[in-house]
Structures are given as structure tokens and as C-alpha cells.
Tab-separated table of C-alpha atoms in Angstrom:
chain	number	residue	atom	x	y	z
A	28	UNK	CA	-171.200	34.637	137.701
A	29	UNK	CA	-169.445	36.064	134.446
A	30	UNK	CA	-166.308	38.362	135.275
A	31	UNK	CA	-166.569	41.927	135.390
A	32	UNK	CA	-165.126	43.544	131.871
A	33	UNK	CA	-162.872	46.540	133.098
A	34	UNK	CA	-160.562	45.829	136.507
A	35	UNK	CA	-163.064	49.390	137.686
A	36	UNK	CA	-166.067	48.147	136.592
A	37	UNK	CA	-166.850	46.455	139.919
A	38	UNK	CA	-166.391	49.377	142.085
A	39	UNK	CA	-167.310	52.795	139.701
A	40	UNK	CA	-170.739	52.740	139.977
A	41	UNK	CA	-171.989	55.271	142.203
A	42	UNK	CA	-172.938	57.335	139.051
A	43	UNK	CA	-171.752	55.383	135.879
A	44	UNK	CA	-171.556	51.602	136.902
A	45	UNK	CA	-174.319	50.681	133.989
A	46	UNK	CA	-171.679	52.759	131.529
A	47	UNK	CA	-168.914	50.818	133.114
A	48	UNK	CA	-169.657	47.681	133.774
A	49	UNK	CA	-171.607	45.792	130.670
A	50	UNK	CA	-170.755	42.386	132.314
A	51	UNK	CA	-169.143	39.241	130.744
A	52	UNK	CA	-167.245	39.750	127.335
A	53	UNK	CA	-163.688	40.427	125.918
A	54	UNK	CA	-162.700	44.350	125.136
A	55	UNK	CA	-164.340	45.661	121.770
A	56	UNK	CA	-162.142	44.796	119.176
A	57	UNK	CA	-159.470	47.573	118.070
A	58	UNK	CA	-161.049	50.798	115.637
A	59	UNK	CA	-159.941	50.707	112.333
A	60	UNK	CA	-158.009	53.736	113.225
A	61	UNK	CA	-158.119	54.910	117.020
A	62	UNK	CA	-156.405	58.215	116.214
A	63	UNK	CA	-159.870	59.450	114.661
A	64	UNK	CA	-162.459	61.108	116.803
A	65	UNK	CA	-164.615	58.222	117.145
A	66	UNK	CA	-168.324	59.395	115.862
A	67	UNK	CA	-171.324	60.019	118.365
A	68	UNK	CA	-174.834	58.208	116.486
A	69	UNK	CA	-177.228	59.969	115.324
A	70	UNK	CA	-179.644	57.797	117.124
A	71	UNK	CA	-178.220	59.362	120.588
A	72	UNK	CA	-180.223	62.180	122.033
A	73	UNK	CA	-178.056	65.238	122.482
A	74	UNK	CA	-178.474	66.986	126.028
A	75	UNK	CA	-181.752	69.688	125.692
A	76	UNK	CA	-179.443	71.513	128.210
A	77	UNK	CA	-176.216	71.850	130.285
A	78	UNK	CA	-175.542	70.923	133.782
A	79	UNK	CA	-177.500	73.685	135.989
A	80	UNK	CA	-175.555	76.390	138.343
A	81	UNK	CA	-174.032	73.633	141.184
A	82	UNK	CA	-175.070	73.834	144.892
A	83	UNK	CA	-172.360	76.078	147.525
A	84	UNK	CA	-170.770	75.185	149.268
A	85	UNK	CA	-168.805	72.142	148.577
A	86	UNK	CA	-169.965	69.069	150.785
A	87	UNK	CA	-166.977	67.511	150.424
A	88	UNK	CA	-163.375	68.968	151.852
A	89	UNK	CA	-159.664	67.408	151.807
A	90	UNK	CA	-159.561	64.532	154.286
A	91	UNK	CA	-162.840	63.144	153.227
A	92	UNK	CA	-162.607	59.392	153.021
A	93	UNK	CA	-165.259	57.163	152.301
A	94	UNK	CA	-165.998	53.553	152.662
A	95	UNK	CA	-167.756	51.097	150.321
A	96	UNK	CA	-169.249	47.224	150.346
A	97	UNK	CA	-169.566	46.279	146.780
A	98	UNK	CA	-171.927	43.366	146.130
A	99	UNK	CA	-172.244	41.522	142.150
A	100	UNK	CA	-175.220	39.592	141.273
A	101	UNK	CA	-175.799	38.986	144.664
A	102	UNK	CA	-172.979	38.037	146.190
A	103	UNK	CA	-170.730	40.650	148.776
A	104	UNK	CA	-167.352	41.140	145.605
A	105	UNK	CA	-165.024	43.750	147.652
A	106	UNK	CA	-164.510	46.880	149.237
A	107	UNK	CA	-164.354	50.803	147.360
A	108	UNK	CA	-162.740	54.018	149.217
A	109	UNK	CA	-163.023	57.319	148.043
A	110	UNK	CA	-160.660	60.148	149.174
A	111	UNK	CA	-160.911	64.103	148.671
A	112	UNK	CA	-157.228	64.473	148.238
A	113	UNK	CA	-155.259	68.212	149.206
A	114	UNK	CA	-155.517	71.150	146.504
A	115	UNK	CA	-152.608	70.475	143.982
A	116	UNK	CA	-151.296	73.175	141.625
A	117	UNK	CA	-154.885	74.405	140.951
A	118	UNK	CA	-156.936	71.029	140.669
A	119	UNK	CA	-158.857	69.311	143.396
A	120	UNK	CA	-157.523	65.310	143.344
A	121	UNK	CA	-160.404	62.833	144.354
A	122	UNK	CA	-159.232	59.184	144.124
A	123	UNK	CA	-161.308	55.766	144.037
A	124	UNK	CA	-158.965	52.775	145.509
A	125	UNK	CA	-160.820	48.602	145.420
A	126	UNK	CA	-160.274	45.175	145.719
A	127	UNK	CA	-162.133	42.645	145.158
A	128	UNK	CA	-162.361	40.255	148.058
A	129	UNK	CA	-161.345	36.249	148.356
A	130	UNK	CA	-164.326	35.033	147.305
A	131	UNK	CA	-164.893	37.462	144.344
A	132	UNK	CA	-161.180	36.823	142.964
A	133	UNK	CA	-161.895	33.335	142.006
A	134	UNK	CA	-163.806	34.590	139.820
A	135	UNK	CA	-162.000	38.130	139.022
A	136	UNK	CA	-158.850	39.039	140.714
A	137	UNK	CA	-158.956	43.084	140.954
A	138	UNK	CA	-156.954	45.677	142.197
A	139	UNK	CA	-156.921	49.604	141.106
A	140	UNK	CA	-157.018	52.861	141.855
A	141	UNK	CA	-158.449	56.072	139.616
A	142	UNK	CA	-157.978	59.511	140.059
A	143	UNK	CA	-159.848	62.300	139.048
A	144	UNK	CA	-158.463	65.516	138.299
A	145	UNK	CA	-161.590	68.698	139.487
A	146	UNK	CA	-161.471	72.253	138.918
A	147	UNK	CA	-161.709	73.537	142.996
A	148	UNK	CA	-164.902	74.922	141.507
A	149	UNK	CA	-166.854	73.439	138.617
A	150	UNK	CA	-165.855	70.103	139.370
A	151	UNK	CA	-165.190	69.108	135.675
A	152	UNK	CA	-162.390	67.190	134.989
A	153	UNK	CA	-158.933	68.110	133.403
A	154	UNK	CA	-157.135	64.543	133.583
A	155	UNK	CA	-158.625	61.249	134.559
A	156	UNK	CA	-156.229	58.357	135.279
A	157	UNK	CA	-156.580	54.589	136.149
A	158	UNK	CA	-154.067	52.270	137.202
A	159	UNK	CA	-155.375	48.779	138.413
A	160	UNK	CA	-154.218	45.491	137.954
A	161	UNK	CA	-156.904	42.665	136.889
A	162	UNK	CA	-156.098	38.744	137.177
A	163	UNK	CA	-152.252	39.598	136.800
A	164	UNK	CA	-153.223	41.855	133.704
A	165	UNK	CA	-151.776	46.051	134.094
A	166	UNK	CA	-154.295	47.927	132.462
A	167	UNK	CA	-153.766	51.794	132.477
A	168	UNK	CA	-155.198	55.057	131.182
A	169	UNK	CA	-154.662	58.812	131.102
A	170	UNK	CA	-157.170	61.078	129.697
A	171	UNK	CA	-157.100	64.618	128.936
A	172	UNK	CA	-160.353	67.060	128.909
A	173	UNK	CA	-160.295	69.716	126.511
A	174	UNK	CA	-162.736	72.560	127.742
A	175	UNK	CA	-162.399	74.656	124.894
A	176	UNK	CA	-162.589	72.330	122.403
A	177	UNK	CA	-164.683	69.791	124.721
A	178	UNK	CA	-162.465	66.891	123.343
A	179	UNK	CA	-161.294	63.944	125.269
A	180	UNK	CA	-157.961	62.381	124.410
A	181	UNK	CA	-157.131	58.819	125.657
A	182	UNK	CA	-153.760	56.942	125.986
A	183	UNK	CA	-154.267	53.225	127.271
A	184	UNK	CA	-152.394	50.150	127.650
A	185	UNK	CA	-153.496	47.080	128.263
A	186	UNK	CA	-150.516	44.316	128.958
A	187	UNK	CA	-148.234	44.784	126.248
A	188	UNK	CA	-150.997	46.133	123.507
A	189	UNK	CA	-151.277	50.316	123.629
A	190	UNK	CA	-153.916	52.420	121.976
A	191	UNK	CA	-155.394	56.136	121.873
A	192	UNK	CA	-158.824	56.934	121.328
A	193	UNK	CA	-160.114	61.002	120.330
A	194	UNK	CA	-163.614	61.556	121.312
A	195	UNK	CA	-165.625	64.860	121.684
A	196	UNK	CA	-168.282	65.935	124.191
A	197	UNK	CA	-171.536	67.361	124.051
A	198	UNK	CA	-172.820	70.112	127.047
A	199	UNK	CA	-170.326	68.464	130.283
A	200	UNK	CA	-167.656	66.292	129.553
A	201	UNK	CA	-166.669	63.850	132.781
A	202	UNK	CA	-165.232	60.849	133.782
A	203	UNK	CA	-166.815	58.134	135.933
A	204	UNK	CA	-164.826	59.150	139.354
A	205	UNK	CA	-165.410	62.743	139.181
A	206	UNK	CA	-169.063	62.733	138.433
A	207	UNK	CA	-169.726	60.845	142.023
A	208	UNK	CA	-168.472	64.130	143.393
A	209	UNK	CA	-170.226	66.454	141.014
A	210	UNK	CA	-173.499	64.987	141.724
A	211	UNK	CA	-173.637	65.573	144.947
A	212	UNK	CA	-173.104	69.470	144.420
A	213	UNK	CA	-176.150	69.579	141.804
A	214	UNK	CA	-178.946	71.759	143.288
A	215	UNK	CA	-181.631	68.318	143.921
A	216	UNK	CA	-184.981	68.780	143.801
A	217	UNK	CA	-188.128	66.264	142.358
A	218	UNK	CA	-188.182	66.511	138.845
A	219	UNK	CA	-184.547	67.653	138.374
A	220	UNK	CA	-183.469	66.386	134.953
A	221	UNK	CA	-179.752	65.765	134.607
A	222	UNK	CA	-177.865	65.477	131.298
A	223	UNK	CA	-174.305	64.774	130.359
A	224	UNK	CA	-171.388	62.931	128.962
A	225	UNK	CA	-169.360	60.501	130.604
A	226	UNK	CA	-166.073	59.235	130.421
A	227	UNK	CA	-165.558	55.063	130.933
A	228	UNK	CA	-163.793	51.987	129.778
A	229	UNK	CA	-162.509	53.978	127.021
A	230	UNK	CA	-165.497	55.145	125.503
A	231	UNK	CA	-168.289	57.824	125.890
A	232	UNK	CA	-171.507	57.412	127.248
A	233	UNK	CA	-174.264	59.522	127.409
A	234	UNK	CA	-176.478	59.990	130.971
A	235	UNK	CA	-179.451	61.297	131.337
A	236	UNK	CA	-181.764	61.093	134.106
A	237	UNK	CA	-183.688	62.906	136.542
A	238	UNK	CA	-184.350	63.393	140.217
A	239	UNK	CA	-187.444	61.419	141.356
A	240	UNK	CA	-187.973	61.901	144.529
A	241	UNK	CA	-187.457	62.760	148.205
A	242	UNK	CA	-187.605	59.278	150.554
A	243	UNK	CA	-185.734	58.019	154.221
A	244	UNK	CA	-183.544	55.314	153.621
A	245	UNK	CA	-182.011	52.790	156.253
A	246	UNK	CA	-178.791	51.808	156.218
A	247	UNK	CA	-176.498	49.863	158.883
A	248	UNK	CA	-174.626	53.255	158.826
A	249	UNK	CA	-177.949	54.913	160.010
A	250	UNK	CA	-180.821	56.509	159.090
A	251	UNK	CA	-181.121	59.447	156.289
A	252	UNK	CA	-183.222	61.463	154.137
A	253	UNK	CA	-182.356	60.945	150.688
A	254	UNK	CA	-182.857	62.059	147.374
A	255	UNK	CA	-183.826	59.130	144.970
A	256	UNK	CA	-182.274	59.100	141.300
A	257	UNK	CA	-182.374	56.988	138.375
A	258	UNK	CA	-180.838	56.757	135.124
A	259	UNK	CA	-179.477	55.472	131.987
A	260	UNK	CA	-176.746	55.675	130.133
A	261	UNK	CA	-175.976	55.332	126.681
A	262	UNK	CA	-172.740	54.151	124.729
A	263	UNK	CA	-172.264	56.955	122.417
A	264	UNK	CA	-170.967	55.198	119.322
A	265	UNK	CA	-173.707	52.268	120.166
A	266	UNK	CA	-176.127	53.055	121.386
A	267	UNK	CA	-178.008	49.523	121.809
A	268	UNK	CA	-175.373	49.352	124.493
A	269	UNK	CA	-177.157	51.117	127.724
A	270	UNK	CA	-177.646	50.135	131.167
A	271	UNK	CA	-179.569	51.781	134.155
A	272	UNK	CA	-178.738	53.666	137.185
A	273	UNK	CA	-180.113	53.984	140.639
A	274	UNK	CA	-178.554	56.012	143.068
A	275	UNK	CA	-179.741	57.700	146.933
A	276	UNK	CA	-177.594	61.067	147.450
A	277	UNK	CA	-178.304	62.073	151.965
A	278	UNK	CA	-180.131	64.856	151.650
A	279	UNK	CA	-177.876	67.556	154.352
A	280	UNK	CA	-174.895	69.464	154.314
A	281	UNK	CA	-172.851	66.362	153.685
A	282	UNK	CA	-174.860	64.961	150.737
A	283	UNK	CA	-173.250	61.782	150.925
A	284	UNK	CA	-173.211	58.543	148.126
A	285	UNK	CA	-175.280	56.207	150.167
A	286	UNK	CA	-176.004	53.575	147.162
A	287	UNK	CA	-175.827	52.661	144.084
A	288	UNK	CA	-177.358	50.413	141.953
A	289	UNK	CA	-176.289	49.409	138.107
A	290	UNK	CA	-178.008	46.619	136.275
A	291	UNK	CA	-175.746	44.357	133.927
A	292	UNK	CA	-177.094	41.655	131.547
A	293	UNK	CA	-177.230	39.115	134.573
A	294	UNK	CA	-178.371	41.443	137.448
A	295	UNK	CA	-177.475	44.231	139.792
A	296	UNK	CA	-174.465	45.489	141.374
A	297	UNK	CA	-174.248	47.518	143.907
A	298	UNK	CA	-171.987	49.874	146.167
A	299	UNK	CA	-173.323	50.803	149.926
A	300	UNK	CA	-171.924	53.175	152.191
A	301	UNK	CA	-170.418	51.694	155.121
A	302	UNK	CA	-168.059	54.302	156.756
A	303	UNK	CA	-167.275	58.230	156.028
A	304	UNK	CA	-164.991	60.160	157.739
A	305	UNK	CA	-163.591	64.147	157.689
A	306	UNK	CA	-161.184	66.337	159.406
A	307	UNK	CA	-162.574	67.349	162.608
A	308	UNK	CA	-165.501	64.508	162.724
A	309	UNK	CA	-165.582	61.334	164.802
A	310	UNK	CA	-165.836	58.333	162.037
A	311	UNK	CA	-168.574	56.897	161.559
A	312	UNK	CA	-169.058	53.087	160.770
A	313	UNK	CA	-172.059	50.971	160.025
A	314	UNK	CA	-173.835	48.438	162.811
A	315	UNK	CA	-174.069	44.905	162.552
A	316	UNK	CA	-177.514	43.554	162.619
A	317	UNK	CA	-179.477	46.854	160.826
A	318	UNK	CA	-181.630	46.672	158.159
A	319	UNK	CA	-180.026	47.528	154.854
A	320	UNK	CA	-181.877	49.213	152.017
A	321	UNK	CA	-183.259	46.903	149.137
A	322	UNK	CA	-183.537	47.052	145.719
């Protein structure tokens, strides 16, 4: 089992895991000069059109916590929450904590958490921000989303090396955390197509995809209607780099992340709902012994 290539890459994948995680390999070497706005190909399809009008109200609400089993190639890796943080000075924190377990850490020893940074209303980012520690390694980053210019400025260090990257955005600019939560408020229906930039491992991708259809889906958690996407994403300044995406979004009030699927060179990974939780609600957890959903 090659180790995972960022110390997120095992756990962001509920919309971007295909951007993130590209499987075995050291970190692209440095740009000639990082300050530049690093250039999008030509050979990447722009977006025909922007993100449509997003779905009231929100499904998600401060207190929100939910659980994760993360699986690699197979084999169970570690454990993902995700938290809908309080309202702070005008932004709407939601934050993505994991570990990889025992077994997992032979191979990749991982520990991080990111945080996304949402307008209470649009859901696009303002910051993004990863702290994590991989096999004794710090790696951080903070980026900054510039609406009116639709730029995205990133500060990073890695051990003792440093960098910043300048990148621009097409139609929606967002980062790998805060596009979980964004999908969920998109107005599904078959046939949807979705569209957009995304932030992750220190580059840009491009998704596109599209909703294909209504199904049920069985989980040890329970039993759900869900709507069924799928797509792929595209490394902006290479775009021979891409990498699919398969996710299951409950179809109700909650519209919860039930799984998600990326392929890497080598196989699957995958992140499945286990527990979810919300001011005012009894938790819920999932039951030994159920069927789980396969890929």
C-alpha cells in the first residue's frame, strides 16, 4: 500500500479526495518562481456556468458533528469528524479533524485538522487553513480567497522549507473542506451538472460533474434515500493529473455526506458515515452487523 501524499489526503474526500489524494509520490518539485500566478492550461475546460442559486435553508447548524470510517485500498486507515463550528465575526467555521489508525500508521502516521472559513450564506470560502502533522513532519497552510479578484493566495510550510503559491479562479473558487458543506445546499435533482474550482494540496483543480440519480442506500447507520453523484477533477496546471469522484448526499432536510468514493492510481478510498449528531437530536451511531453500501 503506497502512503498517502498530503497528511489530508486520507480523510478530504467527501467532495475532492481524487483532487487530493493522487497516491504514492514525493511533493511536485518547487515552481521556478511560486510568487507568480501559476497558469490554468488551455487544455482545461472552463465552467459553461456558475454554481446555481443554493437550496434554503441551511441543513447544517452550529453543533453539527459528524463521524467518519475512512478505508484505503481496502483496508479500514482511520477515523474523520466534521464540526459546524459557532458564527465568528461574520464567517461560519466548519472544521475536518483525522487520524489515521494503528494499523494505517505503519504505513502513514497522520494527524490534522482543516478549517474552512464560509460566508453564513453563500458558503464560499474566505480563508482555508490546515494544520496536521504527517510521520513526525508539520505541514501547514493558510489560504486567502479573493472574491473580487477571484484569486487564491497560499502561504505553506512544510518542516523547515516555506513557500507561497498565487492562483486565480474561474466561476466558484473553494477549498476541499468547505465544498463538503456547499454541496449539500445545491438544489439536487437528475441531471444537475455541477462546475467549479477547488482548492487542494496547494494547487487548483477543476470539478465538474453532475447529479445522476435518485437511489436508497444502506448503511450500518440506517437506511436513506440518496442522491447519487459522480465526478472528476482536474489539476489545473496539468491536467493529465485527474481522478474521479463518487459521492451519495441523504436526500431530506438533513442532506447528510453518507459516502464517498475517490479512485487513486492503486484503488479506492473511501469515507462512510458512521455517526451525526446536532443540538437538540439524540445521536445517532451505526449497528454492528448491517450491510454497508458497495462500490
Amino acid at each position: 500500500m503506497p502512503p498517502m501524499r498530503s497528511a489530508l489526503a486520507a480523510s478530504l474526500i467527501l467532495l475532492a479526495t481524487a483532487a487530493q489524494a493522487q497516491g504514492a509520490g514525493q511533493d511536485d518539485p518547487p515552481d521556478a518562481d511560486p510568487q507568480k500566478t501559476a497558469p490554468v492550461s488551455t487544455n482545461v475546460a472552463v465552467c459553461p456556468n456558475a454554481l446555481p442559486a443554493l437550496h434554503t435553508p441551511l441543513a447544517f447548524m452550529p453543533g453539527e458533528n459528524l463521524e467518519f470510517d475512512l478505508d484505503a485500498m481496502g483496508a479500514q486507515a482511520g477515523k474523520m469528524t466534521m464540526k459546524t463550528q459557532r458564527l465568528d465575526k461574520g464567517v461560519l467555521p466548519v472544521q475536518i479533524d483525522v487520524q489515521t489508525n494503528s494499523f494505517f500508521s505503519k504505513v502513514r502516521r497522520v494527524k490534522g485538522s482543516a478549517v474552512s472559513y464560509l460566508h453564513p450564506r453563500t458558503l464560499r470560502p474566505s480563508r482555508y487553513t490546515e494544520n496536521a502533522t504527517e510521520n513526525e513532519v508539520q505541514r501547514k497552510v493558510d489560504v486567502a480567497f479573493g472574491a473580487k479578484d477571484r484569486s487564491v493566495k497560499v502561504d505553506y510550510t512544510i518542516g523547515e522549507r516555506s513557500g507561497r503559491y498565487h492562483y486565480t479562479y474561474d466561476k466558484d473558487g473553494l477549498d476541499v473542506a468547505g465544498a463538503i458543506y456547499l454541496m449539500r445546499q445545491l438544489p439536487l435533482k437528475e441531471g444537475l451538472p455541477v462546475c467549479f474550482d477547488v482548492y487542494g494540496i496547494r494547487k487548483m483543480w477543476r470539478m465538474t460533474g453532475v447529479v445522476e440519480k435518485r437511489e436508497h442506500v444502506s448503511l450500518p447507520i440506517g437506511e436513506f434515500d440518496a442522491w447519487y453523484l459522480t465526478g472528476t477533477a482536474v489539476r489545473t496546471d496539468r491536467p493529465t493529473i485527474r481522478r474521479e469522484v463518487h459521492v451519495w448526499i441523504s436526500d431530506d432536510a438533513r442532506r447528510l455526506p453518507l459516502v464517498a468514493v475517490g479512485t487513486v492510481d492503486v484503488g479506492a478510498v473511501r469515507a462512510t458515515l458512521t455517526a451525526y449528531s446536532r443540538p437538540g437530536d439524540k445521536k445517532q451511531r451505526a449497528q454492528t452487523g448491517k450491510e454497508e453500501l458497495k462500490w
